[in-house]
PDB file of C-alpha atoms in Angstrom:
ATOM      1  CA  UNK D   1     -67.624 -71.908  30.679  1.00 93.00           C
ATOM      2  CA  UNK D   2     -68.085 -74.399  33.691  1.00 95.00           C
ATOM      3  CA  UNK D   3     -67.106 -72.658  37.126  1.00 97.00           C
ATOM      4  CA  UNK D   4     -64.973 -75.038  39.246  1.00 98.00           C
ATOM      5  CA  UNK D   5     -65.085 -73.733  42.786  1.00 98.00           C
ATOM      6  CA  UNK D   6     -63.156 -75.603  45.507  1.00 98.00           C
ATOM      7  CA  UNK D   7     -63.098 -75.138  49.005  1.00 96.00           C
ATOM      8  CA  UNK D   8     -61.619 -74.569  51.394  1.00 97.00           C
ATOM      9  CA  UNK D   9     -58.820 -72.838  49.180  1.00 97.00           C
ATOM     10  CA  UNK D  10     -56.456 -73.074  52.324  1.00 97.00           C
ATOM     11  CA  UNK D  11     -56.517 -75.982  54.571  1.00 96.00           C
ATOM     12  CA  UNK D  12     -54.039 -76.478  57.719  1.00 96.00           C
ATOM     13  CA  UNK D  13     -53.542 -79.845  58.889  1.00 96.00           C
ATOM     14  CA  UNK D  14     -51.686 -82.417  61.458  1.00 95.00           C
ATOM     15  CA  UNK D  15     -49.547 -85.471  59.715  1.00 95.00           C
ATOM     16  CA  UNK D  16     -52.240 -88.798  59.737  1.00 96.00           C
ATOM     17  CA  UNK D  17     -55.065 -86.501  59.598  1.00 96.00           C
ATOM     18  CA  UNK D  18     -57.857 -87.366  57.177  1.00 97.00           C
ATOM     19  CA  UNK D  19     -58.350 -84.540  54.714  1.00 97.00           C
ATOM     20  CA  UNK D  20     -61.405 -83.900  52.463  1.00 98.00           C
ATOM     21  CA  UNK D  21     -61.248 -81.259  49.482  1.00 98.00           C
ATOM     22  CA  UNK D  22     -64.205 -80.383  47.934  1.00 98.00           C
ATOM     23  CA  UNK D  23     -65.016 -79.219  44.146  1.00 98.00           C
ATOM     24  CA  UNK D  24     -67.989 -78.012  42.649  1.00 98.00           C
ATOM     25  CA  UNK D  25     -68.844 -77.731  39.156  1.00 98.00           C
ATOM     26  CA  UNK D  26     -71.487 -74.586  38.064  1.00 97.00           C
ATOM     27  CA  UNK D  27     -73.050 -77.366  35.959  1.00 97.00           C
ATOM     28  CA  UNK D  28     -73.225 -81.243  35.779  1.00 96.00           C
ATOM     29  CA  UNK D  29     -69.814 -82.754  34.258  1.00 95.00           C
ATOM     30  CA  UNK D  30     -70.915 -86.681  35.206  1.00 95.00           C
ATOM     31  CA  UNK D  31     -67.611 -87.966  36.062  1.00 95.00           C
ATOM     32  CA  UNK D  32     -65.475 -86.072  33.572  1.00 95.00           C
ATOM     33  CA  UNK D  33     -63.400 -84.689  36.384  1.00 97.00           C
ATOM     34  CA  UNK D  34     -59.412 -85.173  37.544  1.00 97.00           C
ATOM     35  CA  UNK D  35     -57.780 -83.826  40.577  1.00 98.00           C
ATOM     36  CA  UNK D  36     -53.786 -82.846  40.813  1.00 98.00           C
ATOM     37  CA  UNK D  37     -51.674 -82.162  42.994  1.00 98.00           C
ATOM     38  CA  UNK D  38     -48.902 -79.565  42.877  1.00 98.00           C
ATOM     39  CA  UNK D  39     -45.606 -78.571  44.262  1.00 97.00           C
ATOM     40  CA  UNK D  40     -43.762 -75.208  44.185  1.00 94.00           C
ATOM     41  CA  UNK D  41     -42.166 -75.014  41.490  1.00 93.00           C
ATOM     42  CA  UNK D  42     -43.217 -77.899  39.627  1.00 96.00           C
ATOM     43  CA  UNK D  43     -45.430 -79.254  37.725  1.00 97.00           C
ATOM     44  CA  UNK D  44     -49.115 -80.707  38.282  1.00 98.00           C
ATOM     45  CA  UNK D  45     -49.138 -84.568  38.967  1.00 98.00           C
ATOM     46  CA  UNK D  46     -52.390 -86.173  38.052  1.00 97.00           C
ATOM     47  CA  UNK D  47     -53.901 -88.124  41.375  1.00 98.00           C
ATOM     48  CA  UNK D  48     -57.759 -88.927  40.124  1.00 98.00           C
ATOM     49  CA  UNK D  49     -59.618 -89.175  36.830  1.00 97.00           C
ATOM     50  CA  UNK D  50     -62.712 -89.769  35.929  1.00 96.00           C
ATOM     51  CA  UNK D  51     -63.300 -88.987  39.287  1.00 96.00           C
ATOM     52  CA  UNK D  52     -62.764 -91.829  41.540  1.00 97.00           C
ATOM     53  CA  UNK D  53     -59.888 -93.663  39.422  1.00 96.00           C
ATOM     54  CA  UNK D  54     -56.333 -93.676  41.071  1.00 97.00           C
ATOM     55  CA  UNK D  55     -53.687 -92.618  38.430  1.00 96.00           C
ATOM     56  CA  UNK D  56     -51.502 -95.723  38.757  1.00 95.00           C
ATOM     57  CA  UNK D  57     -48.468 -95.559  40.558  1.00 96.00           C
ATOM     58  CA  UNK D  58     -50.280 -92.760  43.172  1.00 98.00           C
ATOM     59  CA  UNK D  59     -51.139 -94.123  47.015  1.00 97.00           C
ATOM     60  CA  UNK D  60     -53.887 -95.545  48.098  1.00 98.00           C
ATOM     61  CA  UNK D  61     -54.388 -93.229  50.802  1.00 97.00           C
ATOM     62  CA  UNK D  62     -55.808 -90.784  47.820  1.00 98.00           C
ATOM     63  CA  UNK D  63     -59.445 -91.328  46.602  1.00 98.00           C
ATOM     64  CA  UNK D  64     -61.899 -89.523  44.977  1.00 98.00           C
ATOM     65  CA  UNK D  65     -65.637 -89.302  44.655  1.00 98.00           C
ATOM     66  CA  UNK D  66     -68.723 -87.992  43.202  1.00 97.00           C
ATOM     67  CA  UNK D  67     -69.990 -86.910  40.264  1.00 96.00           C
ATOM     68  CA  UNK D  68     -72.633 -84.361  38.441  1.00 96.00           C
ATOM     69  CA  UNK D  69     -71.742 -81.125  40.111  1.00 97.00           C
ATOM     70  CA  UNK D  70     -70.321 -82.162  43.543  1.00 98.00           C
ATOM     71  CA  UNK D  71     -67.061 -84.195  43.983  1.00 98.00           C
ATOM     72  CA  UNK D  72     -64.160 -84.872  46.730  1.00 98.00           C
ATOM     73  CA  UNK D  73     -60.661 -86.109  46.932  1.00 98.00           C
ATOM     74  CA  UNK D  74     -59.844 -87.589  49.958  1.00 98.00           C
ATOM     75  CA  UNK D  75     -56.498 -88.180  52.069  1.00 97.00           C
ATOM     76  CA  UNK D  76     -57.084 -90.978  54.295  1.00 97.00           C
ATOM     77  CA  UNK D  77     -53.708 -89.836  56.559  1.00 96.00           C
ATOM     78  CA  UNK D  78     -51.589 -87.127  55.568  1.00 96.00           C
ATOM     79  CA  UNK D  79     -48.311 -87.872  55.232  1.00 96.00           C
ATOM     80  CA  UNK D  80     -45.478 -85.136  54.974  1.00 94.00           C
ATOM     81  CA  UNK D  81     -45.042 -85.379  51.317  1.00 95.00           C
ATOM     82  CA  UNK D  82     -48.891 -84.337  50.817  1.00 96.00           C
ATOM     83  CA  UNK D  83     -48.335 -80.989  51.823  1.00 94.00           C
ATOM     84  CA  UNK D  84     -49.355 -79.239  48.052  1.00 97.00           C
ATOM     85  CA  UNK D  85     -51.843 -77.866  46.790  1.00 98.00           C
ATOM     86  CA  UNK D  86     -54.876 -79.549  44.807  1.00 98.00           C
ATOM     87  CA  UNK D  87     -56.598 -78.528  41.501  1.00 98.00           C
ATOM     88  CA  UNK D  88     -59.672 -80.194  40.201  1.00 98.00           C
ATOM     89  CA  UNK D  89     -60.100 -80.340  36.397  1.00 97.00           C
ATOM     90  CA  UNK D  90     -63.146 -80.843  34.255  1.00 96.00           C
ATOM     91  CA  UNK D  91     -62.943 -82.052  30.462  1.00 93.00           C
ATOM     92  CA  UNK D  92     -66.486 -82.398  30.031  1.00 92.00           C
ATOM     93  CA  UNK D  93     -66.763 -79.850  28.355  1.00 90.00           C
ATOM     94  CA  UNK D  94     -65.092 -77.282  26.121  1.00 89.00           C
ATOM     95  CA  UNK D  95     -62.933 -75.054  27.645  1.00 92.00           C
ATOM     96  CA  UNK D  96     -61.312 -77.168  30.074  1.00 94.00           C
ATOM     97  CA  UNK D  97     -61.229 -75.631  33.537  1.00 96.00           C
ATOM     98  CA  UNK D  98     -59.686 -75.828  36.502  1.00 97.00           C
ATOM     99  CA  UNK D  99     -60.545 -75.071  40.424  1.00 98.00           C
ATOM    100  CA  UNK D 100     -58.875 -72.630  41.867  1.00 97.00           C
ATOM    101  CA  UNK D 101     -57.100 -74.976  44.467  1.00 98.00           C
ATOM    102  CA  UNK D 102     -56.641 -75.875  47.723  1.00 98.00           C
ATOM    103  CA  UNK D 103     -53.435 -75.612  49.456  1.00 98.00           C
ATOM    104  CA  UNK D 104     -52.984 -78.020  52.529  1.00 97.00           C
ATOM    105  CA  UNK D 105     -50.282 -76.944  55.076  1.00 94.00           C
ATOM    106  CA  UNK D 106     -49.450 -78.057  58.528  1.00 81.00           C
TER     107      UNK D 106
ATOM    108  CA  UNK Q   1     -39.811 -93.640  29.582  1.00 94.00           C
ATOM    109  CA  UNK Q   2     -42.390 -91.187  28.356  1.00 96.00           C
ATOM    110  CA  UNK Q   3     -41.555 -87.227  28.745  1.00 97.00           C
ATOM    111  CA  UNK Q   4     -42.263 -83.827  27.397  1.00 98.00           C
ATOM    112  CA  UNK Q   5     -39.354 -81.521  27.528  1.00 98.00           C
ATOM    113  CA  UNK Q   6     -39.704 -77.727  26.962  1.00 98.00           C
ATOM    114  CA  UNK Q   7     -37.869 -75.108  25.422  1.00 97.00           C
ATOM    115  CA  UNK Q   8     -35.889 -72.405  28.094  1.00 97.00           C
ATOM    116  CA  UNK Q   9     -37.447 -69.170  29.463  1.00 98.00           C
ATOM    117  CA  UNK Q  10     -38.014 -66.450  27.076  1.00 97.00           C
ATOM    118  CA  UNK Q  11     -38.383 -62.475  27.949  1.00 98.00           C
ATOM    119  CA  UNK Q  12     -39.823 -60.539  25.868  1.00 98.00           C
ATOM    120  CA  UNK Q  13     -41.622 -56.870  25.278  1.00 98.00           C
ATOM    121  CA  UNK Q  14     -45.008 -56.300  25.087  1.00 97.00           C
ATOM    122  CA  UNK Q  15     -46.461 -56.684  21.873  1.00 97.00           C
ATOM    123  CA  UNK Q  16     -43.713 -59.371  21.139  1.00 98.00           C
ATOM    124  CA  UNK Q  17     -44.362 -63.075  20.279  1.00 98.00           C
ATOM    125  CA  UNK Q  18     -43.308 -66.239  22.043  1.00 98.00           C
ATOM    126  CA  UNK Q  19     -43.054 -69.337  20.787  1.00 98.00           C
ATOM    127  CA  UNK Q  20     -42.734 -72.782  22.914  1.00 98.00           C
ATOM    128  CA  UNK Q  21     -41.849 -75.967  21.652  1.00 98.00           C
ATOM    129  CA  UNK Q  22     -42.254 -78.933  23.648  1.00 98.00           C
ATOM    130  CA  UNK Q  23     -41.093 -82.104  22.429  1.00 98.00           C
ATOM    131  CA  UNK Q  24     -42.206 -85.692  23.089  1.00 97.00           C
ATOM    132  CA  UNK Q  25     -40.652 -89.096  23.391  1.00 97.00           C
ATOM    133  CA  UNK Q  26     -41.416 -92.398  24.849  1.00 96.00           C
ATOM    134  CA  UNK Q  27     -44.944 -92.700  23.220  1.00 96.00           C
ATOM    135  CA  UNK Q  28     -46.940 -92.920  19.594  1.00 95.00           C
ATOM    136  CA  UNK Q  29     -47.313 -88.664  19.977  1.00 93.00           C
ATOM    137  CA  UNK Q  30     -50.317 -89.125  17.570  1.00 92.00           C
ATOM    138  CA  UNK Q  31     -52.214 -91.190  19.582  1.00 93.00           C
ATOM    139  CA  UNK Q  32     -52.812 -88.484  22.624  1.00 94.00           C
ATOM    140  CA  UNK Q  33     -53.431 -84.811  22.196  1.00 94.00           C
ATOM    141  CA  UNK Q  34     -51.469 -82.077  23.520  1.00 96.00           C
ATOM    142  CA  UNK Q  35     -52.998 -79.480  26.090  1.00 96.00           C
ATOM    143  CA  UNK Q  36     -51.092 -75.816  26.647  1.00 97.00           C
ATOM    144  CA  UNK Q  37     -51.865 -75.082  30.384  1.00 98.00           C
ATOM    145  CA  UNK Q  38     -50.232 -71.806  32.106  1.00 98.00           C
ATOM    146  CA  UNK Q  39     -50.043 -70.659  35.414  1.00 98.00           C
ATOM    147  CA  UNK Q  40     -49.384 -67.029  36.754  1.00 98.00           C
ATOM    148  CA  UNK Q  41     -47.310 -66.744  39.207  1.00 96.00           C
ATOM    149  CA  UNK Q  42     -49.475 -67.252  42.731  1.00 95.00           C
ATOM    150  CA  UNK Q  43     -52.917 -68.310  40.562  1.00 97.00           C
ATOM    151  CA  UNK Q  44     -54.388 -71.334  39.507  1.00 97.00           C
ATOM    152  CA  UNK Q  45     -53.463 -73.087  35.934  1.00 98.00           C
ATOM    153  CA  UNK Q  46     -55.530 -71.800  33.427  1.00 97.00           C
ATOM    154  CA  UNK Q  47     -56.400 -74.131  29.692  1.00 96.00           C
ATOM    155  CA  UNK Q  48     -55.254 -72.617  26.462  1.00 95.00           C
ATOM    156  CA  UNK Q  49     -56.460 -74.998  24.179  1.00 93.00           C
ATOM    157  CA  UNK Q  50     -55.453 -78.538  22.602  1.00 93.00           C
ATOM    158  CA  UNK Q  51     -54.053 -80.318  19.526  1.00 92.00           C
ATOM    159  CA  UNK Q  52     -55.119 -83.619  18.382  1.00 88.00           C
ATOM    160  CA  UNK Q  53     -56.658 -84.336  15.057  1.00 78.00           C
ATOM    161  CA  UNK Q  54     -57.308 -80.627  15.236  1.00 80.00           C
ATOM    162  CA  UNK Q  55     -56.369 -77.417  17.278  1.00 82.00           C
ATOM    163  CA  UNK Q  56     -58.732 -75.816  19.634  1.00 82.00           C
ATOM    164  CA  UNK Q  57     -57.710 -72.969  21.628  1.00 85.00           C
ATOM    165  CA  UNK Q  58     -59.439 -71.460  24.535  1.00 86.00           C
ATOM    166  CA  UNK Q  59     -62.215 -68.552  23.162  1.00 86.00           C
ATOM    167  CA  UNK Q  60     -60.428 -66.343  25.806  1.00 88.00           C
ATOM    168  CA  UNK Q  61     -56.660 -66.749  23.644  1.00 87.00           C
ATOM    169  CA  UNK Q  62     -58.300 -67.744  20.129  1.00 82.00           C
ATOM    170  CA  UNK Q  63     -57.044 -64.285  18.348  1.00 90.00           C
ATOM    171  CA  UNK Q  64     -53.556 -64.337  19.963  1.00 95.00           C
ATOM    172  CA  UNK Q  65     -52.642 -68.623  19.983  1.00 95.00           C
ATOM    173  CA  UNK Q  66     -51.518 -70.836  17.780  1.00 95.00           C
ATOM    174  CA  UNK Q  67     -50.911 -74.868  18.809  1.00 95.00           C
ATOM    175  CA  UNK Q  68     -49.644 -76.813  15.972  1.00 94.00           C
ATOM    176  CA  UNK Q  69     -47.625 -79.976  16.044  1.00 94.00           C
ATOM    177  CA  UNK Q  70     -45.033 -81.486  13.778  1.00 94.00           C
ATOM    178  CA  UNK Q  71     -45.609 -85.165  14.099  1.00 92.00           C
ATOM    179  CA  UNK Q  72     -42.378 -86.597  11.974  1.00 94.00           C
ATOM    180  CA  UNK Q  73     -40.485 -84.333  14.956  1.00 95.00           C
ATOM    181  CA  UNK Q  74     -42.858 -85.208  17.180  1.00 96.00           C
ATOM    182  CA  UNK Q  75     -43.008 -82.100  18.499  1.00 97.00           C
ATOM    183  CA  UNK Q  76     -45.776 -79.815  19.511  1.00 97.00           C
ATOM    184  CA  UNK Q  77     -45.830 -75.768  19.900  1.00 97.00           C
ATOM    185  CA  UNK Q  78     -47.306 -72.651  21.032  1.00 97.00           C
ATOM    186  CA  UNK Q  79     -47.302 -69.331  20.075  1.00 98.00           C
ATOM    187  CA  UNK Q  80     -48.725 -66.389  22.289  1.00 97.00           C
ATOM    188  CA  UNK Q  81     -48.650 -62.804  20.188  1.00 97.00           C
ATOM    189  CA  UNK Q  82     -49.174 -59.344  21.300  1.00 96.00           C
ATOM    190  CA  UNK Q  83     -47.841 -60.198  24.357  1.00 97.00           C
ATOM    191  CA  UNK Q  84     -49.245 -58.045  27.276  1.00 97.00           C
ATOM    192  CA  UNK Q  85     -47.721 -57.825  30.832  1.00 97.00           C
ATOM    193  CA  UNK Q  86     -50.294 -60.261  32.347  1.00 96.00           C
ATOM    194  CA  UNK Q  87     -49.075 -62.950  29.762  1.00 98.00           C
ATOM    195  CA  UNK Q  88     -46.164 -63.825  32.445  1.00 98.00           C
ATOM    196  CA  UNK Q  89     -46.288 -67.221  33.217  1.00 98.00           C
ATOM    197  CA  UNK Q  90     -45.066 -70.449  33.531  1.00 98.00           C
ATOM    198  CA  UNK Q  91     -46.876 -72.242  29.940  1.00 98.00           C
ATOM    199  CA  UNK Q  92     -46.933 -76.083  30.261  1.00 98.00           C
ATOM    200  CA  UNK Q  93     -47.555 -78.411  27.536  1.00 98.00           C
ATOM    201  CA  UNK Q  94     -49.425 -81.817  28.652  1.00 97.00           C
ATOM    202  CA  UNK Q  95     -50.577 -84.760  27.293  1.00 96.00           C
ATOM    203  CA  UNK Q  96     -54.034 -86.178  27.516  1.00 92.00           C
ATOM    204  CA  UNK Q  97     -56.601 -88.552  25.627  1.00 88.00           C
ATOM    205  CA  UNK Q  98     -57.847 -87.918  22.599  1.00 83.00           C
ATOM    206  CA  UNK Q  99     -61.521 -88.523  23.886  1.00 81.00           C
ATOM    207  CA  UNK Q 100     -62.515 -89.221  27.279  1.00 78.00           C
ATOM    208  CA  UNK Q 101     -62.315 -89.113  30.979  1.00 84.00           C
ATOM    209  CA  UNK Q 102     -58.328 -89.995  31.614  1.00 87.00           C
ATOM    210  CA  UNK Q 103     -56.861 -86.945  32.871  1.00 92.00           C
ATOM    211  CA  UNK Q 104     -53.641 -85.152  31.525  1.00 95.00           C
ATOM    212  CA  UNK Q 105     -51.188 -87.707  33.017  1.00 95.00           C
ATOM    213  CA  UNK Q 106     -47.682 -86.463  31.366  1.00 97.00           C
ATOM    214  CA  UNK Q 107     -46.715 -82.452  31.911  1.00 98.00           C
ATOM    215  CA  UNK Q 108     -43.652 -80.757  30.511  1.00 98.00           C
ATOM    216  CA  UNK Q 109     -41.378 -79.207  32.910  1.00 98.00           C
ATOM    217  CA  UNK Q 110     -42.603 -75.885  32.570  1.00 98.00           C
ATOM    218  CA  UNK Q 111     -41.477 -72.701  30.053  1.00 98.00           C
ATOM    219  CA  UNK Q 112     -41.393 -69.207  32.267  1.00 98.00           C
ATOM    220  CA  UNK Q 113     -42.105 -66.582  29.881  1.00 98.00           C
ATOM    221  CA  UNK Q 114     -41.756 -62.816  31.111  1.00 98.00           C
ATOM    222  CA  UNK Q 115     -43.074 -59.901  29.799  1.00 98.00           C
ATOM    223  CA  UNK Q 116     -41.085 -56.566  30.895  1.00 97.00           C
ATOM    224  CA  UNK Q 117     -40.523 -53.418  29.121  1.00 95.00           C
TER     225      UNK Q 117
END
């Protein structure tokens, strides 16, 4: 199976700060990669696929980038509703896996 | 408006069976395949397998799932045997492409399944 490791898996951080979460895959996935983002309580909301495309409807301020093994979602300025946490996602291969995540808190 | 709604919580003993049912409007269900996803309480989400043309379950649950779908009810399902303690969850259903990079864009609302003697 393809490791996902993200880091850092806790992240504290001031409102309009630019964060940058980091995922890397135990082997190359190309771009075959999504990130989420997820409230208590509810359910995953899909942010990025294929890597660097913005699900529509999701703000600009998210991007994402890379691709092979080493990838990053970016928030250009935290806002308050981006306190979550974030799960990466490969599909490249079978089983699909997921990071571990990153929870961002102020 | 497309959605995936769930069936309620379910406790059961160990060694039981569960069965979710998560049904789907607002889109040609055939057309995008259905991912089981859980999530134990504090850890990350964790892939149980798929339904599209065909069912694939994770190696890890292969023995113990079964995804199938009804399409004329457009309605897709999982069932978890031999139920152990560490099967308590919340189980989403999603739904994602049939083939490439598009992530799983639609997620059910969640089915928390407990497993307590």
């Amino acid at each position: 199976d393809i490791q996902l490791t993200q880091s850092p898996s806790f992240l504290s951080a001031s409102v309009g700060d630019r964060v940058t979460v980091s995922c890397r895959a135990s082997q190359g996935i190309g771009s075959y990669l999504a990130w989420y983002q997820q409230n208590p309580g509810k359910a995953p909301k899909l942010l990025i696929y294929a890597a660097s495309t913005l699900q529509s409807g999701v703000p600009l301020r998210f991007s994402g980038s890379g691709s092979g093994t080493e990838f990053t979602l970016t928030i250009s300025s935290l806002q308050p509703e981006d306190y979550a946490t974030y799960y990466c996602q490969q599909s490249n291969n079978y089983p699909v896996t997921f990071g571990g995540g990153t929870r961002v808190e102020i | 408006q497309v959605q995936l709604v769930q069936s309620g919580a379910e406790v059961k003993k160990p060694g039981a069976s569960v069965k979710i049912s998560c049904k789907a409007s607002g889109y040609i269900f055939t057309n995008y395949a259905v991912h089981w996803v859980r999530q134990a309480p504090g850890q990350s989400l964790e892939w149980m397998g798929w339904i599209r043309s065909n069912t694939k379950p994770s190696q890890k649950f292969q023995d113990r799932v079964t995804i199938t779908w009804d399409t004329s009810a457009t309605t897709a399902y999982m069932e978890l045997t031999s139920l152990r303690f560490d099967d308590t969850a919340k189980y989403y259903c999603a739904r994602g492409p049939l083939t490439g990079r598009d992530g799983i864009d639609v997620w059910g609302q969640g089915t928390t399944v407990t497993v307590s003697s």
